[in-house]
């Protein structure tokens, strides 16, 4: 698992690369525009010269002269913008390029860490976690209902009808996702699409700007047991991210320490009304209580909308 200093260093390296890339973009834009419109380059030289004159006038406390220079600078700037727009460019085309306009890709604003750097640090830790248990790249468009039987089951509903309802529910859940959405517990036998739909929800949420963390239960708790001394950063991110997906719950081996970590994750996110998506092959409430005990099982079953997947193992059909 990652230690904090490594994550911060990697995040800062990412910001440095952004600055380098954005500087290159700006220089290429200048080269293109100046070759087509040399008068714009000349206006740039005028702006630089006027800026020096303005500073000198301010230092000499020549306020009237400074005001006149300022007015001239505005006129030159407006002329440059007009030339750009008249020739098919955005008026700000030659301005510095920033990925984060708030901190100008420096990572700090007024001595405080910028949101963009915080998100990059989280992303670095998330990358280390998902490298251990990579999230499948699934989408709703790839989810097919054709493999589910349309023969009515004992409840009078066919697996295809039931899965159509679940698919539509998951789409709406993703489209209207917010940090206080209710958690989901997807139950069903292997190969019914639980992982696919949970990751399809994640795909939409990530595209909408939310921070999503994914882990397979077995990999997560194996790493937690091996790295107890420096696991807190990852746990903080799991507890604090917008959506946490824990896949294949029930396949992991839990020590008392792992059990306490799982309870901490579920309970803290429940208290903060932050949603999780759990998938599990445990199909009966009694099995969940037997595996995890009352404290965890009651929070899973009572704090989540339960989606019961139906049908035969789709992977066997393939």
mmCIF file of C-alpha atoms in Angstrom:
data_model
loop_
_atom_site.group_PDB
_atom_site.id
_atom_site.type_symbol
_atom_site.label_atom_id
_atom_site.label_comp_id
_atom_site.label_asym_id
_atom_site.label_seq_id
_atom_site.Cartn_x
_atom_site.Cartn_y
_atom_site.Cartn_z
ATOM 1 C CA UNK A 1 0.000 0.000 0.000
ATOM 2 C CA UNK A 2 1.010 3.603 -0.533
ATOM 3 C CA UNK A 3 2.556 5.799 2.075
ATOM 4 C CA UNK A 4 1.525 9.436 2.147
ATOM 5 C CA UNK A 5 4.837 10.961 1.010
ATOM 6 C CA UNK A 6 4.941 8.777 -2.095
ATOM 7 C CA UNK A 7 1.392 9.720 -3.047
ATOM 8 C CA UNK A 8 2.118 13.422 -2.603
ATOM 9 C CA UNK A 9 5.315 13.169 -4.662
ATOM 10 C CA UNK A 10 3.484 11.366 -7.472
ATOM 11 C CA UNK A 11 0.679 13.931 -7.378
ATOM 12 C CA UNK A 12 3.166 16.808 -7.589
ATOM 13 C CA UNK A 13 4.868 15.096 -10.518
ATOM 14 C CA UNK A 14 1.486 14.951 -12.258
ATOM 15 C CA UNK A 15 0.952 18.683 -11.740
ATOM 16 C CA UNK A 16 4.465 19.379 -13.064
ATOM 17 C CA UNK A 17 3.670 17.402 -16.225
ATOM 18 C CA UNK A 18 0.440 19.355 -16.622
ATOM 19 C CA UNK A 19 2.346 22.647 -16.422
ATOM 20 C CA UNK A 20 4.842 21.425 -19.021
ATOM 21 C CA UNK A 21 2.115 20.213 -21.384
ATOM 22 C CA UNK A 22 0.074 23.406 -20.991
ATOM 23 C CA UNK A 23 3.145 25.588 -21.608
ATOM 24 C CA UNK A 24 3.823 23.634 -24.798
ATOM 25 C CA UNK A 25 0.217 24.141 -25.908
ATOM 26 C CA UNK A 26 0.474 27.882 -25.305
ATOM 27 C CA UNK A 27 3.770 28.171 -27.225
ATOM 28 C CA UNK A 28 2.365 26.238 -30.173
ATOM 29 C CA UNK A 29 -0.663 28.510 -30.262
ATOM 30 C CA UNK A 30 1.583 31.567 -30.232
ATOM 31 C CA UNK A 31 3.736 30.176 -33.026
ATOM 32 C CA UNK A 32 0.696 29.455 -35.183
ATOM 33 C CA UNK A 33 -0.967 32.848 -34.593
ATOM 34 C CA UNK A 34 2.216 34.910 -34.972
ATOM 35 C CA UNK A 35 3.054 33.218 -38.265
ATOM 36 C CA UNK A 36 -0.416 34.047 -39.619
ATOM 37 C CA UNK A 37 -0.865 37.442 -37.941
ATOM 38 C CA UNK A 38 2.467 39.178 -37.262
ATOM 39 C CA UNK A 39 0.622 42.288 -36.060
ATOM 40 C CA UNK A 40 -0.596 40.341 -33.041
ATOM 41 C CA UNK A 41 2.985 39.538 -32.068
ATOM 42 C CA UNK A 42 3.815 43.250 -32.369
ATOM 43 C CA UNK A 43 0.872 44.069 -30.079
ATOM 44 C CA UNK A 44 2.324 41.594 -27.596
ATOM 45 C CA UNK A 45 5.628 43.469 -27.594
ATOM 46 C CA UNK A 46 3.695 46.716 -27.033
ATOM 47 C CA UNK A 47 1.880 45.169 -24.046
ATOM 48 C CA UNK A 48 5.212 44.126 -22.515
ATOM 49 C CA UNK A 49 6.725 47.587 -23.013
ATOM 50 C CA UNK A 50 3.650 49.323 -21.634
ATOM 51 C CA UNK A 51 3.707 47.017 -18.619
ATOM 52 C CA UNK A 52 7.243 48.116 -17.806
ATOM 53 C CA UNK A 53 6.288 51.788 -18.254
ATOM 54 C CA UNK A 54 3.256 51.331 -16.008
ATOM 55 C CA UNK A 55 5.349 49.773 -13.243
ATOM 56 C CA UNK A 56 7.926 52.559 -13.431
ATOM 57 C CA UNK A 57 5.207 55.219 -13.280
ATOM 58 C CA UNK A 58 3.624 53.578 -10.231
ATOM 59 C CA UNK A 59 6.992 53.349 -8.478
ATOM 60 C CA UNK A 60 7.579 57.061 -9.208
ATOM 61 C CA UNK A 61 4.050 57.762 -7.897
ATOM 62 C CA UNK A 62 3.116 59.381 -11.215
ATOM 63 C CA UNK A 63 -0.528 58.403 -10.930
ATOM 64 C CA UNK A 64 -1.778 60.422 -13.894
ATOM 65 C CA UNK A 65 0.848 58.930 -16.198
ATOM 66 C CA UNK A 66 0.135 55.429 -14.833
ATOM 67 C CA UNK A 67 -3.577 55.904 -15.533
ATOM 68 C CA UNK A 68 -2.878 56.979 -19.113
ATOM 69 C CA UNK A 69 -0.588 53.988 -19.687
ATOM 70 C CA UNK A 70 -3.210 51.686 -18.193
ATOM 71 C CA UNK A 71 -5.797 53.079 -20.590
ATOM 72 C CA UNK A 72 -3.399 52.504 -23.511
ATOM 73 C CA UNK A 73 -2.801 48.917 -22.343
ATOM 74 C CA UNK A 74 -6.527 48.234 -22.302
ATOM 75 C CA UNK A 75 -6.866 49.595 -25.843
ATOM 76 C CA UNK A 76 -3.987 47.427 -27.116
ATOM 77 C CA UNK A 77 -5.459 44.383 -25.371
ATOM 78 C CA UNK A 78 -8.881 44.986 -26.916
ATOM 79 C CA UNK A 79 -7.300 45.418 -30.363
ATOM 80 C CA UNK A 80 -5.500 42.080 -29.953
ATOM 81 C CA UNK A 81 -8.724 40.324 -28.939
ATOM 82 C CA UNK A 82 -10.544 41.809 -31.912
ATOM 83 C CA UNK A 83 -7.854 40.642 -34.316
ATOM 84 C CA UNK A 84 -8.049 37.128 -32.877
ATOM 85 C CA UNK A 85 -11.834 36.864 -33.137
ATOM 86 C CA UNK A 86 -11.855 38.396 -36.633
ATOM 87 C CA UNK A 87 -9.527 35.591 -37.727
ATOM 88 C CA UNK A 88 -11.476 32.726 -36.188
ATOM 89 C CA UNK A 89 -9.748 32.407 -32.820
ATOM 90 C CA UNK A 90 -11.153 32.736 -29.319
ATOM 91 C CA UNK A 91 -10.248 36.104 -27.818
ATOM 92 C CA UNK A 92 -8.345 34.320 -25.013
ATOM 93 C CA UNK A 93 -6.521 31.916 -27.359
ATOM 94 C CA UNK A 94 -3.057 33.207 -26.458
ATOM 95 C CA UNK A 95 -3.614 33.366 -22.708
ATOM 96 C CA UNK A 96 -1.727 30.909 -20.442
ATOM 97 C CA UNK A 97 -3.314 27.442 -20.421
ATOM 98 C CA UNK A 98 -4.217 25.893 -17.047
ATOM 99 C CA UNK A 99 -5.854 22.611 -16.136
ATOM 100 C CA UNK A 100 -6.901 24.178 -12.819
ATOM 101 C CA UNK A 101 -7.605 27.889 -13.121
ATOM 102 C CA UNK A 102 -7.934 28.182 -9.339
ATOM 103 C CA UNK A 103 -4.283 27.453 -8.504
ATOM 104 C CA UNK A 104 -2.853 27.723 -12.043
ATOM 105 C CA UNK A 105 -1.591 24.145 -11.693
ATOM 106 C CA UNK A 106 0.662 25.006 -8.745
ATOM 107 C CA UNK A 107 -1.319 22.896 -6.271
ATOM 108 C CA UNK A 108 -1.728 25.658 -3.687
ATOM 109 C CA UNK A 109 -3.929 28.742 -3.285
ATOM 110 C CA UNK A 110 -2.948 31.329 -0.668
ATOM 111 C CA UNK A 111 -0.688 28.783 0.994
ATOM 112 C CA UNK A 112 -3.421 26.143 1.213
ATOM 113 C CA UNK A 113 -3.568 22.923 -0.765
ATOM 114 C CA UNK A 114 -5.816 23.219 -3.818
ATOM 115 C CA UNK A 115 -8.724 20.878 -4.491
ATOM 116 C CA UNK A 116 -7.010 19.644 -7.663
ATOM 117 C CA UNK A 117 -3.945 18.467 -5.723
ATOM 118 C CA UNK A 118 -6.131 16.808 -3.081
ATOM 119 C CA UNK A 119 -7.998 14.936 -5.809
ATOM 120 C CA UNK A 120 -4.743 13.889 -7.451
ATOM 121 C CA UNK A 121 -3.389 12.528 -4.157
ATOM 122 C CA UNK A 122 -6.604 10.542 -3.729
ATOM 123 C CA UNK A 123 -6.284 9.330 -7.309
ATOM 124 C CA UNK A 124 -2.729 8.140 -6.667
ATOM 125 C CA UNK A 125 -3.853 6.110 -3.674
ATOM 126 C CA UNK A 126 -6.862 4.858 -5.627
ATOM 127 C CA UNK A 127 -4.562 3.747 -8.450
ATOM 128 C CA UNK A 128 -2.494 1.713 -5.997
ATOM 129 C CA UNK A 129 -5.619 0.092 -4.614
ATOM 130 C CA UNK A 130 -7.151 -0.677 -8.010
ATOM 131 C CA UNK A 131 -3.821 -2.007 -9.240
ATOM 132 C CA UNK A 132 -4.331 -4.742 -6.661
ATOM 133 C CA UNK A 133 -7.965 -5.313 -7.680
ATOM 134 C CA UNK A 134 -8.634 -3.538 -10.991
ATOM 135 C CA UNK A 135 -12.213 -2.483 -11.686
ATOM 136 C CA UNK A 136 -13.640 -3.988 -14.878
ATOM 137 C CA UNK A 137 -14.352 -1.330 -17.508
ATOM 138 C CA UNK A 138 -18.067 -2.044 -17.933
ATOM 139 C CA UNK A 139 -20.826 0.198 -19.282
ATOM 140 C CA UNK A 140 -24.609 0.059 -19.434
ATOM 141 C CA UNK A 141 -24.441 -0.062 -23.234
ATOM 142 C CA UNK A 142 -22.553 -3.366 -23.062
ATOM 143 C CA UNK A 143 -25.079 -4.990 -20.717
ATOM 144 C CA UNK A 144 -27.275 -7.427 -22.627
ATOM 145 C CA UNK A 145 -30.615 -8.756 -21.391
ATOM 146 C CA UNK A 146 -30.801 -11.375 -24.145
ATOM 147 C CA UNK A 147 -28.925 -13.976 -22.097
ATOM 148 C CA UNK A 148 -31.572 -13.962 -19.354
ATOM 149 C CA UNK A 149 -34.432 -16.401 -19.652
ATOM 150 C CA UNK A 150 -37.879 -15.017 -20.487
ATOM 151 C CA UNK A 151 -39.554 -18.042 -18.868
ATOM 152 C CA UNK A 152 -41.511 -17.070 -15.780
ATOM 153 C CA UNK A 153 -40.084 -18.321 -12.492
ATOM 154 C CA UNK A 154 -42.013 -19.440 -9.429
ATOM 155 C CA UNK A 155 -42.872 -15.839 -8.554
ATOM 156 C CA UNK A 156 -44.502 -15.328 -11.948
ATOM 157 C CA UNK A 157 -41.686 -13.036 -13.177
ATOM 158 C CA UNK A 158 -39.073 -14.120 -15.681
ATOM 159 C CA UNK A 159 -35.364 -13.483 -15.006
ATOM 160 C CA UNK A 160 -35.331 -11.146 -18.027
ATOM 161 C CA UNK A 161 -38.175 -9.050 -16.590
ATOM 162 C CA UNK A 162 -36.510 -8.907 -13.193
ATOM 163 C CA UNK A 163 -33.141 -7.934 -14.676
ATOM 164 C CA UNK A 164 -34.780 -5.299 -16.893
ATOM 165 C CA UNK A 165 -36.140 -3.651 -13.747
ATOM 166 C CA UNK A 166 -32.716 -3.867 -12.077
ATOM 167 C CA UNK A 167 -30.963 -2.441 -15.147
ATOM 168 C CA UNK A 168 -33.360 0.522 -15.295
ATOM 169 C CA UNK A 169 -32.978 1.083 -11.557
ATOM 170 C CA UNK A 170 -29.177 1.132 -11.850
ATOM 171 C CA UNK A 171 -29.289 3.571 -14.774
ATOM 172 C CA UNK A 172 -31.458 5.996 -12.802
ATOM 173 C CA UNK A 173 -29.257 5.532 -9.741
ATOM 174 C CA UNK A 174 -26.190 6.527 -11.764
ATOM 175 C CA UNK A 175 -27.873 9.415 -13.598
ATOM 176 C CA UNK A 176 -29.177 10.960 -10.372
ATOM 177 C CA UNK A 177 -26.206 10.038 -8.200
ATOM 178 C CA UNK A 178 -25.212 12.325 -5.333
ATOM 179 C CA UNK A 179 -23.153 11.894 -2.179
ATOM 180 C CA UNK A 180 -26.207 11.088 -0.070
ATOM 181 C CA UNK A 181 -27.716 8.393 -2.282
ATOM 182 C CA UNK A 182 -28.738 5.212 -0.517
ATOM 183 C CA UNK A 183 -26.277 2.322 -0.671
ATOM 184 C CA UNK A 184 -26.928 -0.749 -2.815
ATOM 185 C CA UNK A 185 -26.544 -4.418 -1.963
ATOM 186 C CA UNK A 186 -26.518 -6.593 -5.091
ATOM 187 C CA UNK A 187 -27.184 -10.231 -4.279
ATOM 188 C CA UNK A 188 -27.175 -13.259 -6.562
ATOM 189 C CA UNK A 189 -25.250 -16.239 -7.782
ATOM 190 C CA UNK A 190 -22.022 -15.869 -9.764
ATOM 191 C CA UNK A 191 -22.131 -14.618 -13.337
ATOM 192 C CA UNK A 192 -25.423 -12.700 -13.197
ATOM 193 C CA UNK A 193 -23.978 -9.247 -13.905
ATOM 194 C CA UNK A 194 -23.539 -7.777 -10.421
ATOM 195 C CA UNK A 195 -19.971 -6.620 -11.064
ATOM 196 C CA UNK A 196 -20.907 -5.379 -14.531
ATOM 197 C CA UNK A 197 -23.748 -3.156 -13.313
ATOM 198 C CA UNK A 198 -21.865 -1.844 -10.270
ATOM 199 C CA UNK A 199 -18.966 -0.801 -12.518
ATOM 200 C CA UNK A 200 -21.373 0.657 -15.093
ATOM 201 C CA UNK A 201 -22.717 2.887 -12.326
ATOM 202 C CA UNK A 202 -19.127 3.822 -11.479
ATOM 203 C CA UNK A 203 -18.448 4.653 -15.149
ATOM 204 C CA UNK A 204 -21.284 7.207 -15.223
ATOM 205 C CA UNK A 205 -20.370 8.661 -11.822
ATOM 206 C CA UNK A 206 -16.707 9.155 -12.767
ATOM 207 C CA UNK A 207 -17.727 10.881 -16.008
ATOM 208 C CA UNK A 208 -19.918 13.197 -13.924
ATOM 209 C CA UNK A 209 -16.954 14.204 -11.768
ATOM 210 C CA UNK A 210 -17.437 12.010 -8.690
ATOM 211 C CA UNK A 211 -14.580 10.210 -6.929
ATOM 212 C CA UNK A 212 -15.222 6.462 -7.054
ATOM 213 C CA UNK A 213 -13.136 3.773 -5.425
ATOM 214 C CA UNK A 214 -13.416 0.086 -6.307
ATOM 215 C CA UNK A 215 -11.951 -2.969 -4.614
ATOM 216 C CA UNK A 216 -12.560 -6.673 -4.725
ATOM 217 C CA UNK A 217 -13.201 -7.799 -1.191
ATOM 218 C CA UNK A 218 -10.644 -10.604 -1.223
ATOM 219 C CA UNK A 219 -7.787 -8.428 -2.533
ATOM 220 C CA UNK A 220 -8.626 -5.512 -0.252
ATOM 221 C CA UNK A 221 -8.583 -7.494 2.972
ATOM 222 C CA UNK A 222 -5.502 -9.481 1.994
ATOM 223 C CA UNK A 223 -3.641 -6.200 1.566
ATOM 224 C CA UNK A 224 -5.096 -4.737 4.753
ATOM 225 C CA UNK A 225 -3.780 -7.715 6.716
ATOM 226 C CA UNK A 226 -0.323 -7.431 5.124
ATOM 227 C CA UNK A 227 -0.019 -3.671 5.552
ATOM 228 C CA UNK A 228 -1.647 -2.782 8.853
ATOM 229 C CA UNK A 229 1.053 -0.218 9.647
ATOM 230 C CA UNK A 230 0.384 2.086 6.668
ATOM 231 C CA UNK A 231 -3.158 1.322 5.548
ATOM 232 C CA UNK A 232 -4.813 4.381 7.112
ATOM 233 C CA UNK A 233 -4.492 6.637 4.059
ATOM 234 C CA UNK A 234 -6.376 4.160 1.884
ATOM 235 C CA UNK A 235 -9.041 3.673 4.559
ATOM 236 C CA UNK A 236 -9.478 7.441 4.852
ATOM 237 C CA UNK A 237 -10.048 7.636 1.102
ATOM 238 C CA UNK A 238 -12.475 4.710 1.143
ATOM 239 C CA UNK A 239 -14.435 6.383 3.919
ATOM 240 C CA UNK A 240 -14.277 9.823 2.283
ATOM 241 C CA UNK A 241 -14.796 9.131 -1.442
ATOM 242 C CA UNK A 242 -18.117 9.860 -3.161
ATOM 243 C CA UNK A 243 -18.888 6.225 -3.961
ATOM 244 C CA UNK A 244 -17.178 3.061 -2.720
ATOM 245 C CA UNK A 245 -17.717 -0.278 -4.479
ATOM 246 C CA UNK A 246 -16.809 -3.465 -2.638
ATOM 247 C CA UNK A 247 -17.095 -6.387 -5.028
ATOM 248 C CA UNK A 248 -17.575 -10.079 -4.171
ATOM 249 C CA UNK A 249 -18.292 -9.534 -0.503
ATOM 250 C CA UNK A 250 -18.208 -12.933 1.178
ATOM 251 C CA UNK A 251 -15.218 -14.324 -0.730
ATOM 252 C CA UNK A 252 -12.662 -12.779 1.633
ATOM 253 C CA UNK A 253 -11.086 -14.322 4.708
ATOM 254 C CA UNK A 254 -11.707 -12.012 7.661
ATOM 255 C CA UNK A 255 -9.619 -11.918 10.811
ATOM 256 C CA UNK A 256 -11.009 -10.019 13.808
ATOM 257 C CA UNK A 257 -8.946 -7.025 12.631
ATOM 258 C CA UNK A 258 -10.372 -7.261 9.101
ATOM 259 C CA UNK A 259 -13.869 -7.568 10.573
ATOM 260 C CA UNK A 260 -13.345 -4.365 12.558
ATOM 261 C CA UNK A 261 -12.065 -2.554 9.449
ATOM 262 C CA UNK A 262 -15.108 -3.646 7.423
ATOM 263 C CA UNK A 263 -17.434 -2.523 10.207
ATOM 264 C CA UNK A 264 -15.630 0.825 10.397
ATOM 265 C CA UNK A 265 -16.013 1.382 6.644
ATOM 266 C CA UNK A 266 -19.709 0.448 6.558
ATOM 267 C CA UNK A 267 -20.679 2.194 9.774
ATOM 268 C CA UNK A 268 -18.800 5.441 9.101
ATOM 269 C CA UNK A 269 -20.144 5.768 5.579
ATOM 270 C CA UNK A 270 -23.656 4.995 6.861
ATOM 271 C CA UNK A 271 -23.376 7.688 9.526
ATOM 272 C CA UNK A 272 -22.144 10.206 6.941
ATOM 273 C CA UNK A 273 -24.852 9.131 4.455
ATOM 274 C CA UNK A 274 -22.161 8.302 1.894
ATOM 275 C CA UNK A 275 -23.185 5.496 -0.459
ATOM 276 C CA UNK A 276 -21.542 2.152 -1.108
ATOM 277 C CA UNK A 277 -22.302 -0.592 -3.588
ATOM 278 C CA UNK A 278 -21.746 -4.101 -2.279
ATOM 279 C CA UNK A 279 -21.984 -7.203 -4.466
ATOM 280 C CA UNK A 280 -22.178 -10.675 -2.984
ATOM 281 C CA UNK A 281 -22.914 -14.277 -3.879
ATOM 282 C CA UNK A 282 -24.493 -14.698 -0.452
ATOM 283 C CA UNK A 283 -28.166 -14.888 -1.391
ATOM 284 C CA UNK A 284 -29.792 -15.521 2.008
ATOM 285 C CA UNK A 285 -30.012 -13.116 4.944
ATOM 286 C CA UNK A 286 -29.033 -15.927 7.301
ATOM 287 C CA UNK A 287 -25.804 -16.490 5.352
ATOM 288 C CA UNK A 288 -24.892 -12.807 5.656
ATOM 289 C CA UNK A 289 -25.575 -12.859 9.410
ATOM 290 C CA UNK A 290 -23.571 -16.070 9.793
ATOM 291 C CA UNK A 291 -20.610 -14.653 7.850
ATOM 292 C CA UNK A 292 -20.443 -11.172 9.383
ATOM 293 C CA UNK A 293 -22.395 -11.136 12.617
ATOM 294 C CA UNK A 294 -25.322 -8.934 13.581
ATOM 295 C CA UNK A 295 -23.570 -5.526 13.638
ATOM 296 C CA UNK A 296 -22.335 -5.715 10.048
ATOM 297 C CA UNK A 297 -25.218 -7.744 8.599
ATOM 298 C CA UNK A 298 -27.903 -5.449 10.023
ATOM 299 C CA UNK A 299 -26.174 -2.407 8.490
ATOM 300 C CA UNK A 300 -25.810 -4.130 5.132
ATOM 301 C CA UNK A 301 -29.404 -5.302 4.940
ATOM 302 C CA UNK A 302 -30.979 -2.332 6.718
ATOM 303 C CA UNK A 303 -28.882 0.439 5.187
ATOM 304 C CA UNK A 304 -29.040 -0.622 1.539
ATOM 305 C CA UNK A 305 -31.545 -1.059 -1.234
ATOM 306 C CA UNK A 306 -31.280 -4.783 -1.962
ATOM 307 C CA UNK A 307 -31.245 -5.870 -5.610
ATOM 308 C CA UNK A 308 -31.773 -9.602 -6.124
ATOM 309 C CA UNK A 309 -30.254 -10.776 -9.405
ATOM 310 C CA UNK A 310 -31.966 -13.631 -11.232
ATOM 311 C CA UNK A 311 -31.030 -16.134 -13.934
ATOM 312 C CA UNK A 312 -28.316 -18.636 -14.813
ATOM 313 C CA UNK A 313 -24.570 -17.981 -14.774
ATOM 314 C CA UNK A 314 -23.994 -15.812 -17.871
ATOM 315 C CA UNK A 315 -20.316 -16.727 -18.038
ATOM 316 C CA UNK A 316 -21.250 -20.397 -18.506
ATOM 317 C CA UNK A 317 -23.615 -19.419 -21.318
ATOM 318 C CA UNK A 318 -20.807 -17.568 -23.077
#
